Amino acid sequence: MSFQDPNVEKRLNALLPLLKPFNRLRPTNRNRINVWKVEFPDPGNTILTHLKRLGVEQLENHVFWLPPSRFTKFEKLADGGFASVWAGTVENKHTKVHEGNRTTTFALKELKAAMVPELVLNVLFNDNGTFYFPTIPVVGLSQHPQTQQYLMVMWLATNGTLENMKLQGQNNWSDVATVARRLAANLADLHECGFSHRDLHPGNLAFIDSLVEPFLIDVGLAQSVEDDNECGGVYGRLPYLAPEAMTGHGQTQASDVYGFSTLLWQFVVGVQPRLCASQAIRFFPEKLREELVPGAPPQFNNILRKCWNPDPEKRPTMAEVEQLMSQWFKQSGKLYENKFTPETLAFIARRRSEFQLQESEKTEWSMCEGKSSSKYFTVVHHKSQFHSKEMLHAVSRDMSFTTLPEYKEFASRSLDLSQVNLEAINALDKQGRNCLPSIKHQP
């Protein structure tokens, strides 16, 4: 694999000097690496051969080589917007160091030439978190058993992502504050090192063992894709892009702050936001990305307001957001008893009902195609993709969808909260938001 793209070489030249020597890694990380190198012995130093082909031999002591022949099970998990992901299971030969587990299943992400800086960046963050890993650790390198495509070996997100996780029991503000604090710390760590995520969406927020300990994934991928496109534009999901990204000003750390707030809102409500940011700030009061959550603690909605400021210069930094989250967390000693109020549950029920209606009608009000108004009602985009400046400009400047009868009917449609099905609210309160029964709009 050779690098003809000067952008790839430039990013590698910036990242590789930041790697710590093995003897300067944290003891826990050195031990973790050694455990895997014992499990996957490499007497011929095969890992160095492959890393040289990738131009990153500096990673030799940071990752192990997983021979494709060790896989006892290999299956595709998903096709991402830029790379596919597989799950590979191996039998452990040293079960004692694996807490008695006979097998281990890894996530295996396709590694294209433009993504090699992403590999280095994720290895870099294995040891750069303040107290924990901000990203799902990349621990090794392997190849697809049939195609020999290089694969990054990562921990498997056993509890899925925010997009598909089971939100059982997530019905109190303690869980929300815990997730928000951890996510803010992860992004603050990323920003402190001089990087930004640039593609925050629910599919890139993963959970391994706990549903309140989020990890970032696909860190660095957006920049790799954007650098690979000479025409200019941004990579991501349109409903989750900040307004400045929609208007051709690119994505920055301030864009991550905006995306953080959107993910926090979705963690509570359980559905994606409506519209695109450039449309929402002209449609919703206060120029916010979405409606604030009724019945939420004042600190929660205050953080949404600050992070959703349409002017990136006026948003707080992620370090400041982390401080706000820590203050809220410390002040919330009784949050374990502070479940969502009926007002909050009714709001969640309404928004989930509206989303179910959209899905059943196969419509998408975020009109993220940049086509004529008759084409605005399109199926939801569930994958990140590259969007040219021309397409983003077309989407941002055209608000004619709000005059269409179908949209007016949708926007004016609301639930009478006094008539909300109590069975639905009880289901939300007792069993988690994914157990919400179908709710019909009141005539």
Short mmCIF file of C-alpha atoms in Angstrom, two decimals, residues 106-441:
data_model
loop_
_atom_site.label_atom_id
_atom_site.label_comp_id
_atom_site.label_asym_id
_atom_site.label_seq_id
_atom_site.Cartn_x
_atom_site.Cartn_y
_atom_site.Cartn_z
CA PHE A 106 -13.05 -8.37 17.98
CA ALA A 107 -14.46 -5.67 15.74
CA LEU A 108 -12.46 -5.53 12.50
CA LYS A 109 -12.65 -2.33 10.50
CA GLU A 110 -11.52 -2.10 6.89
CA LEU A 111 -8.31 -0.08 6.57
CA LYS A 112 -7.99 1.85 3.32
CA ALA A 113 -4.92 3.88 2.35
CA ALA A 114 -6.59 7.19 3.20
CA MET A 115 -7.47 5.81 6.66
CA VAL A 116 -3.95 4.98 7.87
CA PRO A 117 -3.76 8.32 9.74
CA GLU A 118 -6.96 7.23 11.51
CA LEU A 119 -5.16 4.06 12.63
CA VAL A 120 -2.30 6.09 14.10
CA LEU A 121 -4.67 8.60 15.71
CA ASN A 122 -6.67 5.89 17.46
CA VAL A 123 -3.54 4.13 18.72
CA LEU A 124 -2.36 7.51 19.97
CA PHE A 125 -5.53 7.93 22.00
CA ASN A 126 -5.15 4.50 23.59
CA ASP A 127 -2.82 6.18 26.07
CA ASN A 128 -3.93 9.81 25.98
CA GLY A 129 -7.25 9.74 27.82
CA THR A 130 -7.39 11.61 31.13
CA PHE A 131 -8.76 8.67 33.11
CA TYR A 132 -9.99 6.22 30.47
CA PHE A 133 -10.03 5.56 26.76
CA PRO A 134 -11.91 8.34 24.90
CA THR A 135 -12.12 6.09 21.82
CA ILE A 136 -12.61 2.36 21.38
CA PRO A 137 -9.02 1.13 21.44
CA VAL A 138 -7.38 -0.11 18.26
CA VAL A 139 -5.19 -2.95 19.53
CA GLY A 140 -3.98 -4.83 16.47
CA LEU A 141 -3.81 -5.38 12.75
CA SER A 142 -5.12 -8.26 10.65
CA GLN A 143 -6.32 -9.10 7.14
CA HIS A 144 -9.58 -10.26 5.64
CA PRO A 145 -9.34 -14.07 5.26
CA GLN A 146 -10.46 -13.96 1.60
CA THR A 147 -9.52 -10.55 0.20
CA GLN A 148 -6.38 -9.86 2.31
CA GLN A 149 -7.70 -6.34 2.87
CA TYR A 150 -6.04 -4.85 5.94
CA LEU A 151 -8.26 -4.63 9.02
CA MET A 152 -7.90 -2.62 12.23
CA VAL A 153 -8.47 -4.86 15.26
CA MET A 154 -10.64 -3.12 17.86
CA TRP A 155 -12.64 -3.88 20.96
CA LEU A 156 -16.18 -4.95 20.10
CA ALA A 157 -18.98 -2.61 21.21
CA THR A 158 -21.07 -5.37 22.79
CA ASN A 159 -23.85 -2.94 23.74
CA GLY A 160 -24.01 -1.36 20.30
CA THR A 161 -24.23 2.33 19.57
CA LEU A 162 -26.59 5.12 20.53
CA GLU A 163 -28.31 4.39 17.24
CA ASN A 164 -29.24 0.80 18.09
CA MET A 165 -28.62 0.33 21.82
CA LYS A 166 -31.38 -0.87 24.11
CA LEU A 167 -32.27 2.06 26.33
CA GLN A 168 -33.79 -0.11 29.03
CA GLY A 169 -33.90 1.74 32.33
CA GLN A 170 -32.52 5.00 30.92
CA ASN A 171 -35.33 7.03 32.42
CA ASN A 172 -33.62 9.16 35.06
CA TRP A 173 -31.38 12.21 34.95
CA SER A 174 -28.55 10.44 36.76
CA ASP A 175 -27.90 8.24 33.72
CA VAL A 176 -28.13 11.27 31.43
CA ALA A 177 -25.67 13.25 33.54
CA THR A 178 -23.25 10.30 33.67
CA VAL A 179 -23.26 9.78 29.89
CA ALA A 180 -23.02 13.51 29.20
CA ARG A 181 -20.11 13.97 31.58
CA ARG A 182 -18.19 11.04 30.07
CA LEU A 183 -18.86 12.12 26.47
CA ALA A 184 -17.81 15.68 27.28
CA ALA A 185 -14.56 14.38 28.82
CA ASN A 186 -13.86 12.21 25.75
CA LEU A 187 -14.28 15.14 23.37
CA ALA A 188 -12.31 17.47 25.65
CA ASP A 189 -9.41 14.98 25.58
CA LEU A 190 -9.63 14.86 21.80
CA HIS A 191 -9.63 18.65 21.50
CA GLU A 192 -6.81 19.09 24.01
CA CYS A 193 -4.60 17.05 21.68
CA GLY A 194 -5.47 19.44 18.85
CA PHE A 195 -7.96 17.24 16.99
CA SER A 196 -11.69 17.24 16.31
CA HIS A 197 -14.08 14.40 15.50
CA ARG A 198 -16.03 16.11 12.68
CA ASP A 199 -18.62 13.34 12.28
CA LEU A 200 -20.54 13.07 15.53
CA HIS A 201 -23.73 11.07 15.12
CA PRO A 202 -25.42 8.28 17.12
CA GLY A 203 -23.68 5.55 15.14
CA ASN A 204 -20.30 6.88 16.27
CA LEU A 205 -21.10 6.74 19.99
CA ALA A 206 -20.49 3.17 21.14
CA PHE A 207 -21.04 1.29 24.41
CA ILE A 208 -18.99 -1.74 25.45
CA ASP A 209 -19.81 -3.07 28.93
CA SER A 210 -21.94 -0.26 30.33
CA LEU A 211 -24.81 1.73 28.89
CA VAL A 212 -23.56 4.88 30.62
CA GLU A 213 -19.91 4.74 29.43
CA PRO A 214 -19.76 5.97 25.82
CA PHE A 215 -16.74 5.64 23.53
CA LEU A 216 -16.07 7.58 20.34
CA ILE A 217 -15.46 5.69 17.10
CA ASP A 218 -14.42 6.78 13.59
CA VAL A 219 -12.20 9.50 15.01
CA GLY A 220 -10.24 11.02 12.14
CA LEU A 221 -12.24 9.35 9.38
CA ALA A 222 -14.07 12.51 8.32
CA GLN A 223 -10.84 14.42 7.75
CA SER A 224 -9.40 11.49 5.78
CA VAL A 225 -12.41 11.48 3.44
CA GLU A 226 -12.50 15.27 3.12
CA ASP A 227 -8.79 15.39 2.32
CA ASP A 228 -9.38 12.74 -0.33
CA ASN A 229 -11.91 14.95 -2.16
CA GLU A 230 -10.44 17.90 -4.03
CA CYS A 231 -13.79 19.52 -4.83
CA GLY A 232 -14.32 20.71 -1.25
CA GLY A 233 -17.12 19.80 1.13
CA VAL A 234 -17.74 17.90 4.34
CA TYR A 235 -18.19 14.28 5.38
CA GLY A 236 -20.96 13.31 7.79
CA ARG A 237 -24.68 12.88 8.25
CA LEU A 238 -26.64 15.96 7.30
CA PRO A 239 -29.07 15.93 10.26
CA TYR A 240 -26.05 16.07 12.61
CA LEU A 241 -23.89 18.68 10.88
CA ALA A 242 -23.44 22.07 12.55
CA PRO A 243 -24.84 25.10 10.69
CA GLU A 244 -21.39 26.40 9.72
CA ALA A 245 -20.58 23.07 8.08
CA MET A 246 -23.81 23.35 6.10
CA THR A 247 -22.81 26.78 4.78
CA GLY A 248 -19.38 25.78 3.51
CA HIS A 249 -17.21 26.89 6.43
CA GLY A 250 -15.96 23.41 7.26
CA GLN A 251 -15.98 21.54 10.58
CA THR A 252 -14.02 22.54 13.65
CA GLN A 253 -13.88 21.77 17.35
CA ALA A 254 -16.82 24.16 17.75
CA SER A 255 -18.78 21.89 15.39
CA ASP A 256 -18.10 19.01 17.77
CA VAL A 257 -19.60 21.10 20.58
CA TYR A 258 -22.76 21.54 18.51
CA GLY A 259 -22.85 17.81 17.75
CA PHE A 260 -22.33 16.95 21.42
CA SER A 261 -25.51 18.81 22.32
CA THR A 262 -27.47 17.09 19.55
CA LEU A 263 -26.36 13.64 20.76
CA LEU A 264 -27.23 14.58 24.34
CA TRP A 265 -30.72 15.59 23.21
CA GLN A 266 -31.14 12.33 21.29
CA PHE A 267 -29.96 10.26 24.27
CA VAL A 268 -32.95 11.63 26.20
CA VAL A 269 -35.57 11.73 23.45
CA GLY A 270 -34.54 8.57 21.60
CA VAL A 271 -35.03 9.81 18.02
CA GLN A 272 -32.98 11.86 15.58
CA PRO A 273 -33.56 15.62 15.30
CA ARG A 274 -35.79 17.05 12.60
CA LEU A 275 -34.57 19.08 9.63
CA CYS A 276 -30.95 20.08 9.08
CA ALA A 277 -29.21 22.63 11.28
CA SER A 278 -29.20 25.41 8.69
CA GLN A 279 -32.98 25.00 8.34
CA ALA A 280 -33.70 24.46 12.03
CA ILE A 281 -32.14 27.74 13.15
CA ARG A 282 -34.63 29.55 10.88
CA PHE A 283 -37.58 27.41 11.86
CA PHE A 284 -37.34 26.79 15.61
CA PRO A 285 -37.52 29.49 18.32
CA GLU A 286 -34.24 30.86 19.69
CA LYS A 287 -32.44 29.52 16.58
CA LEU A 288 -31.83 26.23 18.36
CA ARG A 289 -31.27 22.87 16.70
CA GLU A 290 -34.37 21.33 18.29
CA GLU A 291 -37.02 21.87 20.90
CA LEU A 292 -35.78 21.99 24.47
CA VAL A 293 -36.92 19.11 26.69
CA PRO A 294 -39.90 20.02 28.91
CA GLY A 295 -39.45 19.03 32.54
CA ALA A 296 -35.67 18.65 32.19
CA PRO A 297 -33.34 20.06 34.89
CA PRO A 298 -32.48 23.71 34.11
CA GLN A 299 -28.80 22.75 33.78
CA PHE A 300 -29.60 20.33 30.97
CA ASN A 301 -31.52 22.78 28.79
CA ASN A 302 -28.98 25.51 29.58
CA ILE A 303 -26.20 23.33 28.17
CA LEU A 304 -28.29 22.69 25.05
CA ARG A 305 -28.78 26.43 24.56
CA LYS A 306 -25.08 27.23 24.95
CA CYS A 307 -23.85 24.46 22.65
CA TRP A 308 -26.53 25.09 20.02
CA ASN A 309 -25.56 28.72 19.55
CA PRO A 310 -25.62 29.17 15.73
CA ASP A 311 -22.45 31.28 15.99
CA PRO A 312 -19.51 28.87 16.56
CA GLU A 313 -17.48 31.69 18.13
CA LYS A 314 -20.05 32.02 20.92
CA ARG A 315 -20.21 28.35 21.86
CA PRO A 316 -18.30 27.11 24.90
CA THR A 317 -15.24 24.94 24.38
CA MET A 318 -15.51 21.23 25.19
CA ALA A 319 -13.32 21.84 28.25
CA GLU A 320 -15.86 24.42 29.45
CA VAL A 321 -18.72 22.03 28.67
CA GLU A 322 -16.96 19.32 30.68
CA GLN A 323 -16.76 21.74 33.62
CA LEU A 324 -20.48 22.51 33.31
CA MET A 325 -21.26 18.79 33.20
CA SER A 326 -19.08 18.11 36.25
CA GLN A 327 -20.81 20.89 38.18
CA TRP A 328 -24.21 19.49 37.26
CA PHE A 329 -23.07 15.99 38.20
CA LYS A 330 -21.81 17.14 41.61
CA GLN A 331 -24.98 19.13 42.29
CA SER A 332 -27.18 16.21 41.35
CA GLY A 333 -26.80 14.05 44.44
CA LYS A 334 -30.51 13.19 44.32
CA LEU A 335 -30.61 12.49 40.61
CA TYR A 336 -30.87 8.76 41.27
CA GLU A 337 -34.34 9.55 42.61
CA ASN A 338 -35.04 12.10 39.88
CA LYS A 339 -36.79 10.12 37.18
CA PHE A 340 -38.23 11.76 34.10
CA THR A 341 -41.35 13.72 34.94
CA PRO A 342 -44.70 13.00 33.25
CA GLU A 343 -44.13 16.19 31.25
CA THR A 344 -40.80 14.88 29.94
CA LEU A 345 -42.24 11.42 29.27
CA ALA A 346 -45.16 12.94 27.36
CA PHE A 347 -42.73 14.96 25.22
CA ILE A 348 -40.69 11.82 24.48
CA ALA A 349 -43.89 9.94 23.62
CA ARG A 350 -44.96 12.71 21.22
CA ARG A 351 -41.63 12.89 19.47
CA ARG A 352 -41.38 9.11 19.16
CA SER A 353 -44.90 9.01 17.81
CA GLU A 354 -44.03 11.63 15.20
CA PHE A 355 -40.89 9.71 14.26
CA GLN A 356 -42.86 6.46 13.93
CA LEU A 357 -45.27 8.29 11.65
CA GLN A 358 -42.39 9.54 9.52
CA GLU A 359 -40.92 6.07 9.26
CA SER A 360 -44.24 4.48 8.40
CA GLU A 361 -44.79 7.01 5.63
CA LYS A 362 -41.15 6.66 4.49
CA THR A 363 -40.67 10.40 4.67
CA GLU A 364 -37.79 12.45 5.99
CA TRP A 365 -38.31 16.08 6.94
CA SER A 366 -34.61 16.89 7.02
CA MET A 367 -34.74 17.00 3.17
CA CYS A 368 -31.11 16.14 2.87
CA GLU A 369 -30.72 15.68 -0.88
CA GLY A 370 -30.49 19.24 -2.13
CA LYS A 371 -33.00 18.53 -4.88
CA SER A 372 -36.17 20.26 -5.90
CA SER A 373 -38.92 20.68 -3.30
CA SER A 374 -40.86 17.75 -4.72
CA LYS A 375 -37.95 15.50 -3.71
CA TYR A 376 -37.55 16.71 -0.13
CA PHE A 377 -39.51 13.84 1.36
CA THR A 378 -36.87 11.16 1.04
CA VAL A 379 -35.87 8.12 3.05
CA VAL A 380 -33.67 8.82 6.09
CA HIS A 381 -29.91 8.65 5.43
CA HIS A 382 -28.38 6.28 7.99
CA LYS A 383 -24.81 6.55 6.72
CA SER A 384 -22.23 9.27 6.69
CA GLN A 385 -21.22 10.42 3.24
CA PHE A 386 -19.32 13.18 1.49
CA HIS A 387 -21.35 16.28 0.64
CA SER A 388 -20.06 18.82 -1.85
CA LYS A 389 -20.25 22.55 -1.10
CA GLU A 390 -22.72 22.96 -3.95
CA MET A 391 -25.12 20.42 -2.50
CA LEU A 392 -24.82 21.87 1.02
CA HIS A 393 -25.50 25.35 -0.35
CA ALA A 394 -28.60 24.12 -2.17
CA VAL A 395 -29.96 22.52 0.99
CA SER A 396 -29.19 25.50 3.21
CA ARG A 397 -30.68 28.23 1.01
CA ASP A 398 -33.92 26.45 0.11
CA MET A 399 -36.66 26.60 2.74
CA SER A 400 -39.55 26.05 0.32
CA PHE A 401 -40.32 22.71 1.97
CA THR A 402 -41.91 24.60 4.88
CA THR A 403 -44.63 25.92 2.58
CA LEU A 404 -45.68 22.50 1.33
CA PRO A 405 -49.07 21.36 2.62
CA GLU A 406 -47.62 18.05 3.77
CA TYR A 407 -45.02 19.74 5.95
CA LYS A 408 -47.47 22.27 7.38
CA GLU A 409 -49.73 19.40 8.38
CA PHE A 410 -46.80 17.58 9.99
CA ALA A 411 -45.47 20.66 11.78
CA SER A 412 -48.89 21.61 13.17
CA ARG A 413 -49.67 18.08 14.27
CA SER A 414 -49.25 17.65 18.04
CA LEU A 415 -50.47 15.52 20.86
CA ASP A 416 -52.87 16.85 23.45
CA LEU A 417 -50.68 16.11 26.49
CA SER A 418 -53.73 15.80 28.72
CA GLN A 419 -54.90 12.96 26.49
CA VAL A 420 -51.62 11.11 26.10
CA ASN A 421 -52.04 7.39 26.58
CA LEU A 422 -51.08 6.71 30.22
CA GLU A 423 -50.14 3.17 29.24
CA ALA A 424 -47.48 4.59 26.95
CA ILE A 425 -46.05 6.85 29.67
CA ASN A 426 -46.03 4.01 32.18
CA ALA A 427 -44.17 1.87 29.65
CA LEU A 428 -41.59 4.61 29.26
CA ASP A 429 -41.28 5.02 33.02
CA LYS A 430 -40.97 1.35 33.92
CA GLN A 431 -39.42 -0.41 30.94
CA GLY A 432 -37.40 2.13 28.99
CA ARG A 433 -38.14 4.16 25.90
CA ASN A 434 -37.71 1.33 23.40
CA CYS A 435 -40.78 -0.35 24.90
CA LEU A 436 -43.03 2.52 23.88
CA PRO A 437 -46.19 1.19 22.25
CA SER A 438 -47.45 2.84 19.10
CA ILE A 439 -49.22 6.10 19.86
CA LYS A 440 -51.80 7.53 17.52
CA HIS A 441 -52.21 11.26 17.11
#
